[in-house]
Short mmCIF file of C-alpha atoms in Angstrom, two decimals:
data_model
loop_
_atom_site.label_atom_id
_atom_site.label_comp_id
_atom_site.label_asym_id
_atom_site.label_seq_id
_atom_site.Cartn_x
_atom_site.Cartn_y
_atom_site.Cartn_z
CA MET A 1 27.05 -0.65 4.57
CA VAL A 2 26.89 0.66 8.11
CA ILE A 3 24.03 -0.79 10.08
CA VAL A 4 21.79 2.16 10.85
CA ARG A 5 20.57 0.62 14.10
CA GLU A 6 24.10 0.82 15.45
CA ALA A 7 24.81 4.21 13.94
CA HIS A 8 21.81 5.65 15.77
CA GLY A 9 22.38 3.76 18.99
CA LEU A 10 19.37 1.48 18.66
CA SER A 11 19.16 -1.78 20.52
CA GLU A 12 17.99 -5.18 19.34
CA PRO A 13 14.40 -6.09 20.25
CA SER A 14 14.07 -8.31 23.27
CA GLY A 15 13.24 -11.99 22.83
CA PRO A 16 14.84 -15.42 22.58
CA ALA A 17 17.74 -15.58 20.14
CA GLY A 18 16.94 -17.56 17.01
CA ARG A 19 13.29 -17.98 17.91
CA PRO A 20 10.99 -18.95 15.05
CA LEU A 21 8.58 -16.46 13.56
CA SER A 22 5.13 -16.42 15.08
CA TRP A 23 1.74 -16.13 13.37
CA SER A 24 -0.19 -16.33 16.67
CA ARG A 25 -1.19 -12.68 17.04
CA THR A 26 -0.85 -9.41 15.18
CA VAL A 27 1.63 -6.69 16.04
CA ALA A 28 0.25 -3.63 17.80
CA ARG A 29 -2.16 -1.82 15.50
CA GLU A 30 -0.48 1.52 16.24
CA ALA A 31 2.80 0.11 14.92
CA VAL A 32 1.36 -0.12 11.39
CA HIS A 33 -0.90 2.95 11.52
CA ARG A 34 -4.17 1.08 11.81
CA VAL A 35 -7.12 1.84 14.05
CA SER A 36 -8.81 -1.55 13.69
CA VAL A 37 -7.00 -4.68 14.84
CA ALA A 38 -8.98 -6.60 12.22
CA GLU A 39 -7.11 -4.78 9.43
CA VAL A 40 -3.59 -5.69 10.66
CA LEU A 41 -1.78 -8.40 8.64
CA LEU A 42 1.69 -8.32 10.23
CA THR A 43 2.25 -10.74 13.11
CA ASP A 44 6.01 -10.75 13.80
CA VAL A 45 9.26 -9.06 12.72
CA ARG A 46 12.87 -9.78 13.64
CA THR A 47 16.22 -8.44 12.47
CA HIS A 48 19.09 -10.40 10.95
CA GLY A 49 21.49 -7.46 11.04
CA ASP A 50 23.01 -5.53 8.15
CA ASN A 51 19.64 -3.91 7.40
CA ARG A 52 17.92 -7.24 6.73
CA PHE A 53 14.76 -8.53 8.34
CA GLU A 54 12.41 -11.49 8.46
CA ALA A 55 8.71 -11.06 9.09
CA ALA A 56 5.47 -13.02 9.34
CA ALA A 57 2.07 -11.94 8.08
CA GLN A 58 -1.27 -13.68 7.85
CA TRP A 59 -3.66 -13.15 4.98
CA PRO A 60 -7.22 -14.03 6.03
CA ARG A 61 -9.38 -15.88 3.58
CA SER A 62 -12.34 -13.81 4.72
CA HIS A 63 -10.90 -10.30 4.32
CA PRO A 64 -14.02 -8.18 3.60
CA THR A 65 -12.38 -5.86 1.06
CA PHE A 66 -9.98 -8.34 -0.55
CA PRO A 67 -11.68 -11.75 -0.34
CA HIS A 68 -10.08 -14.81 -1.86
CA GLY A 69 -10.90 -15.83 -5.41
CA GLY A 70 -13.05 -18.83 -6.21
CA ASP A 71 -9.95 -21.02 -6.25
CA GLY A 72 -8.63 -19.70 -2.92
CA ARG A 73 -6.21 -17.13 -4.36
CA HIS A 74 -5.79 -13.90 -2.41
CA HIS A 75 -6.23 -10.44 -3.88
CA PRO A 76 -2.87 -9.14 -5.23
CA LEU A 77 -3.22 -5.89 -3.28
CA MET A 78 -2.63 -7.92 -0.11
CA ILE A 79 1.00 -7.78 -1.25
CA ALA A 80 0.90 -3.98 -1.30
CA GLU A 81 -0.72 -3.81 2.14
CA THR A 82 1.89 -6.17 3.61
CA LEU A 83 4.62 -3.93 2.16
CA ARG A 84 2.92 -0.83 3.58
CA GLU A 85 2.79 -2.32 7.08
CA LEU A 86 6.44 -3.39 6.93
CA GLY A 87 7.33 0.06 5.62
CA ILE A 88 5.95 1.59 8.79
CA TYR A 89 6.90 -1.04 11.37
CA ILE A 90 10.58 -1.44 10.41
CA PRO A 91 11.51 2.29 10.33
CA THR A 92 9.81 3.02 13.66
CA ARG A 93 11.03 -0.12 15.45
CA TYR A 94 14.59 -0.34 14.15
CA TYR A 95 15.58 3.09 12.81
CA ALA A 96 14.21 5.47 15.46
CA VAL A 97 11.71 7.11 13.11
CA PRO A 98 9.12 8.62 15.50
CA ALA A 99 5.78 6.79 15.54
CA GLY A 100 4.06 10.12 14.95
CA ALA A 101 6.00 10.86 11.76
CA HIS A 102 4.14 11.22 8.48
CA PHE A 103 4.99 8.40 6.06
CA LEU A 104 4.75 9.38 2.39
CA ILE A 105 4.92 6.78 -0.39
CA ARG A 106 7.12 7.89 -3.28
CA ASP A 107 6.84 4.69 -5.31
CA ILE A 108 5.50 1.17 -4.88
CA SER A 109 5.67 -1.98 -6.98
CA TYR A 110 5.02 -5.70 -6.83
CA ARG A 111 5.29 -8.79 -9.01
CA LEU A 112 3.25 -11.93 -8.43
CA ASP A 113 3.93 -15.45 -9.71
CA PRO A 114 0.51 -17.08 -10.20
CA GLU A 115 2.13 -20.51 -10.45
CA THR A 116 3.40 -20.44 -6.87
CA GLU A 117 1.05 -18.04 -5.09
CA PRO A 118 -0.73 -19.56 -2.08
CA ARG A 119 -4.26 -20.89 -2.03
CA ALA A 120 -6.31 -20.65 1.14
CA PRO A 121 -8.82 -23.52 1.22
CA TYR A 122 -9.43 -22.84 4.92
CA GLY A 123 -8.95 -19.92 7.32
CA ALA A 124 -5.81 -18.08 6.22
CA SER A 125 -2.38 -18.19 4.58
CA ASP A 126 0.78 -17.77 6.66
CA ILE A 127 3.19 -15.54 4.74
CA THR A 128 6.94 -15.26 5.35
CA CYS A 129 8.69 -12.07 4.26
CA ARG A 130 12.37 -11.36 3.85
CA ALA A 131 13.07 -7.65 3.67
CA ALA A 132 16.11 -5.50 2.92
CA VAL A 133 16.49 -1.79 3.62
CA THR A 134 18.61 0.32 1.23
CA ASP A 135 18.99 3.93 0.10
CA ILE A 136 18.75 5.26 3.66
CA ARG A 137 18.37 9.04 3.79
CA THR A 138 19.19 11.12 6.86
CA SER A 139 18.71 14.70 7.97
CA PRO A 140 21.56 17.19 7.30
CA CYS A 141 22.90 16.60 10.80
CA GLY A 142 22.88 12.83 10.19
CA ARG A 143 20.93 12.10 13.36
CA PHE A 144 17.51 11.29 11.92
CA VAL A 145 16.39 8.91 9.19
CA THR A 146 14.17 10.77 6.73
CA GLY A 147 13.65 8.11 4.07
CA MET A 148 14.55 4.65 2.81
CA ARG A 149 13.79 1.95 0.29
CA LEU A 150 12.35 -1.41 1.31
CA ASP A 151 12.44 -4.54 -0.88
CA VAL A 152 10.56 -7.66 0.19
CA VAL A 153 10.40 -11.26 -1.02
CA LEU A 154 7.24 -13.14 0.02
CA SER A 155 6.85 -16.89 0.35
CA ALA A 156 4.22 -19.34 1.59
CA GLY A 157 4.63 -23.03 2.24
CA GLY A 158 8.32 -22.73 1.35
CA LYS A 159 7.61 -21.33 -2.14
CA LEU A 160 8.54 -17.82 -3.27
CA PHE A 161 5.54 -16.21 -4.92
CA ALA A 162 5.91 -12.41 -4.89
CA TRP A 163 8.39 -9.56 -4.88
CA ALA A 164 7.56 -6.05 -3.71
CA GLY A 165 9.37 -2.81 -3.10
CA GLY A 166 8.86 0.83 -2.36
CA THR A 167 10.46 4.08 -1.30
CA ALA A 168 9.10 6.36 1.40
CA ARG A 169 9.86 9.68 3.08
CA PHE A 170 9.32 10.39 6.77
CA LEU A 171 8.36 13.93 7.77
CA ASP A 172 7.99 15.41 11.23
CA GLY A 173 4.88 17.41 12.05
CA THR A 174 6.36 20.81 11.24
CA THR A 175 7.87 19.77 7.92
CA TYR A 176 4.68 17.97 6.95
CA ALA A 177 2.55 21.03 7.76
CA GLU A 178 4.82 23.22 5.63
CA THR A 179 4.69 20.70 2.78
CA ARG A 180 0.91 20.47 2.92
CA ALA A 181 0.52 24.25 3.05
CA ALA A 182 2.49 24.47 -0.19
CA ALA A 183 0.42 21.67 -1.75
CA HIS A 184 -3.01 23.12 -0.97
CA GLY A 185 -4.75 25.38 -3.41
CA HIS A 186 -7.48 23.30 -5.12
CA THR A 187 -9.48 21.83 -2.26
CA ALA A 188 -12.95 23.08 -3.12
CA ARG A 189 -15.60 20.45 -3.64
CA ARG A 190 -16.72 19.90 -7.19
CA ARG A 191 -20.10 18.43 -7.96
CA LEU A 192 -20.02 15.73 -10.64
CA ARG A 193 -23.21 16.56 -12.46
CA ALA A 194 -23.97 13.26 -14.19
CA ALA A 195 -21.79 10.82 -12.31
CA VAL A 196 -22.62 7.15 -12.69
CA ARG A 197 -21.10 4.76 -10.17
CA PRO A 198 -20.22 1.34 -11.62
CA SER A 199 -21.65 -1.78 -10.03
CA PRO A 200 -19.39 -3.89 -7.82
CA ALA A 201 -19.55 -6.70 -10.39
CA GLN A 202 -18.11 -4.46 -13.11
CA LEU A 203 -15.02 -3.84 -10.97
CA ALA A 204 -14.73 -7.28 -9.31
CA VAL A 205 -15.23 -5.90 -5.80
CA PRO A 206 -17.44 -7.45 -3.09
CA ALA A 207 -19.76 -4.54 -2.24
CA ALA A 208 -20.95 -1.09 -3.29
CA ARG A 209 -18.90 0.55 -0.54
CA ASP A 210 -15.71 -0.82 -2.17
CA VAL A 211 -16.24 1.13 -5.39
CA LEU A 212 -13.71 3.97 -5.64
CA VAL A 213 -14.51 5.45 -9.07
CA VAL A 214 -17.35 7.10 -10.95
CA ARG A 215 -17.86 7.94 -14.60
CA ASP A 216 -19.08 11.42 -15.53
CA GLY A 217 -19.47 12.43 -19.15
CA GLY A 218 -17.03 9.81 -20.36
CA VAL A 219 -14.39 10.75 -17.78
CA VAL A 220 -13.48 8.47 -14.85
CA TYR A 221 -12.91 10.12 -11.47
CA LEU A 222 -11.51 8.86 -8.19
CA ASP A 223 -14.51 9.36 -5.91
CA PRO A 224 -14.82 6.72 -3.15
CA ALA A 225 -18.35 5.57 -2.39
CA ASP A 226 -17.53 5.31 1.32
CA PRO A 227 -15.16 8.01 2.67
CA ARG A 228 -15.04 6.05 5.94
CA HIS A 229 -14.34 2.69 4.34
CA PRO A 230 -13.03 0.30 7.04
CA PHE A 231 -9.92 -0.60 5.02
CA PHE A 232 -9.11 2.29 2.69
CA PHE A 233 -9.96 4.95 5.28
CA ASP A 234 -9.30 3.05 8.49
CA HIS A 235 -8.08 6.38 9.91
CA TRP A 236 -8.49 9.99 8.86
CA SER A 237 -6.14 11.36 6.21
CA ASP A 238 -5.88 14.84 4.71
CA HIS A 239 -5.16 13.37 1.26
CA MET A 240 -5.85 10.21 -0.73
CA PRO A 241 -3.79 7.27 0.62
CA GLY A 242 -1.48 5.40 -1.73
CA LEU A 243 -3.51 2.18 -1.72
CA VAL A 244 -6.62 4.15 -2.67
CA LEU A 245 -4.75 5.46 -5.72
CA LEU A 246 -3.59 1.97 -6.62
CA GLU A 247 -6.98 0.30 -6.23
CA GLY A 248 -8.68 3.24 -7.95
CA ALA A 249 -6.38 2.74 -10.95
CA ARG A 250 -7.13 -1.01 -10.95
CA GLN A 251 -10.86 -0.30 -10.94
CA ALA A 252 -10.52 2.29 -13.71
CA ALA A 253 -8.63 -0.27 -15.81
CA ALA A 254 -11.37 -2.84 -15.25
CA LEU A 255 -13.98 -0.28 -16.27
CA ALA A 256 -12.08 0.88 -19.35
CA THR A 257 -11.63 -2.67 -20.64
CA GLY A 258 -15.13 -3.94 -19.92
CA GLY A 259 -13.90 -6.29 -17.22
CA THR A 260 -11.15 -7.81 -19.39
CA LEU A 261 -8.34 -6.60 -17.12
CA ILE A 262 -9.19 -7.40 -13.52
CA ARG A 263 -6.33 -8.98 -11.58
CA PRO A 264 -2.92 -7.32 -12.08
CA VAL A 265 0.07 -9.56 -11.44
CA VAL A 266 2.57 -6.71 -11.87
CA CYS A 267 2.17 -3.19 -10.58
CA ARG A 268 4.32 -0.07 -10.56
CA MET A 269 3.18 3.32 -9.29
CA LYS A 270 4.99 6.59 -8.62
CA ALA A 271 3.39 9.32 -6.52
CA ILE A 272 4.54 12.66 -7.94
CA ARG A 273 2.66 14.87 -5.50
CA PHE A 274 -0.26 14.66 -3.09
CA THR A 275 -3.61 13.60 -4.54
CA GLU A 276 -6.17 15.62 -2.61
CA SER A 277 -9.62 14.41 -1.64
CA TYR A 278 -11.20 17.29 -3.61
CA PRO A 279 -11.71 18.01 -6.39
CA PRO A 280 -12.00 14.37 -7.53
CA ALA A 281 -8.91 13.31 -9.46
CA VAL A 282 -9.29 12.16 -13.06
CA VAL A 283 -8.08 8.59 -13.61
CA GLU A 284 -6.86 8.00 -17.16
CA CYS A 285 -6.14 4.46 -18.35
CA THR A 286 -4.76 3.31 -21.69
CA SER A 287 -4.54 -0.41 -22.40
CA HIS A 288 -1.96 -2.05 -24.64
CA GLY A 289 -2.84 -5.72 -24.85
CA ARG A 290 -2.47 -7.09 -21.31
CA THR A 291 -0.83 -3.92 -20.00
CA CYS A 292 -2.57 -0.80 -18.76
CA VAL A 293 -0.82 2.54 -18.26
CA PHE A 294 -2.56 4.90 -15.86
CA ARG A 295 -2.29 8.51 -14.75
CA LEU A 296 -4.10 10.55 -12.12
CA ARG A 297 -4.63 14.25 -12.75
CA GLN A 298 -6.03 16.89 -10.44
CA ALA A 299 -6.73 20.47 -11.49
CA GLY A 300 -4.78 19.67 -14.65
CA ILE A 301 -1.69 18.53 -12.74
CA CYS A 302 -0.44 14.93 -12.81
CA THR A 303 -0.27 13.50 -9.27
CA ALA A 304 0.55 9.82 -9.88
CA VAL A 305 1.51 7.52 -12.76
CA GLY A 306 1.87 3.79 -13.10
CA VAL A 307 1.57 0.54 -15.01
CA LEU A 308 -0.54 -2.57 -14.38
CA GLN A 309 0.16 -5.86 -16.14
CA TYR A 310 -2.13 -8.87 -16.44
CA LEU A 311 -1.90 -12.47 -17.57
#
């Protein structure tokens, strides 16, 4: 495979050759589309050529949205957030995707090995990631990268513990505006007449602001309690972010099973189209033993589908 960095005339990042990864400070918040430095997990990235990379991330034990479990285990969605940050940093740093491009998740997945996942008895866990870029898409002229797939293996303390992957598209401002104009059509607010918001304990989340779903007349809707949540809505978005869909599905599964299914160790989700902020999307979950299949529908149209698996 041709190395895209070379094909597009990109240079290697500056720095000592063969230097070890660093967990001393986070990368620039803008490089991973975050407003708050406190929400950045990625600390270092370097290339090994041939579309392969090595990266460092730090998972804090005290993350307010995804705190560690009672035995020091981190929330599985930290895997998805690490993948999201790498999926923004690598294309902009190494493939000349403009920092102002719109990044759209097409699919995302992860698999966690509970036997080897890290415990954080003290401040944080240092995570090492090895990433590979494949399925690179370019514009018709071949000058611009418009999409790619990223697969990542995560380890801590020398032990592999998770695998994650995803595909994304990158749209410039004009293309994005045209895409959004075609997607709009059902943006009016809908009042949920008898909505009941579950307690944080029912969904295994730390606080009321972390609750993303409500139940209204036996139907579960994606309706975040805090539209300015410091993690899920760290910056403004004109649609529901991918991690909101994923966590909303996890919460709906917990609600549907009476708290039986809480911590997914395998996840797969495909975004079919934009999930708008309004009207609230319906979240449908069907459990089959330790597996839950979910679907989000909005105005009768399916916007995302996926599967969560539990031990």
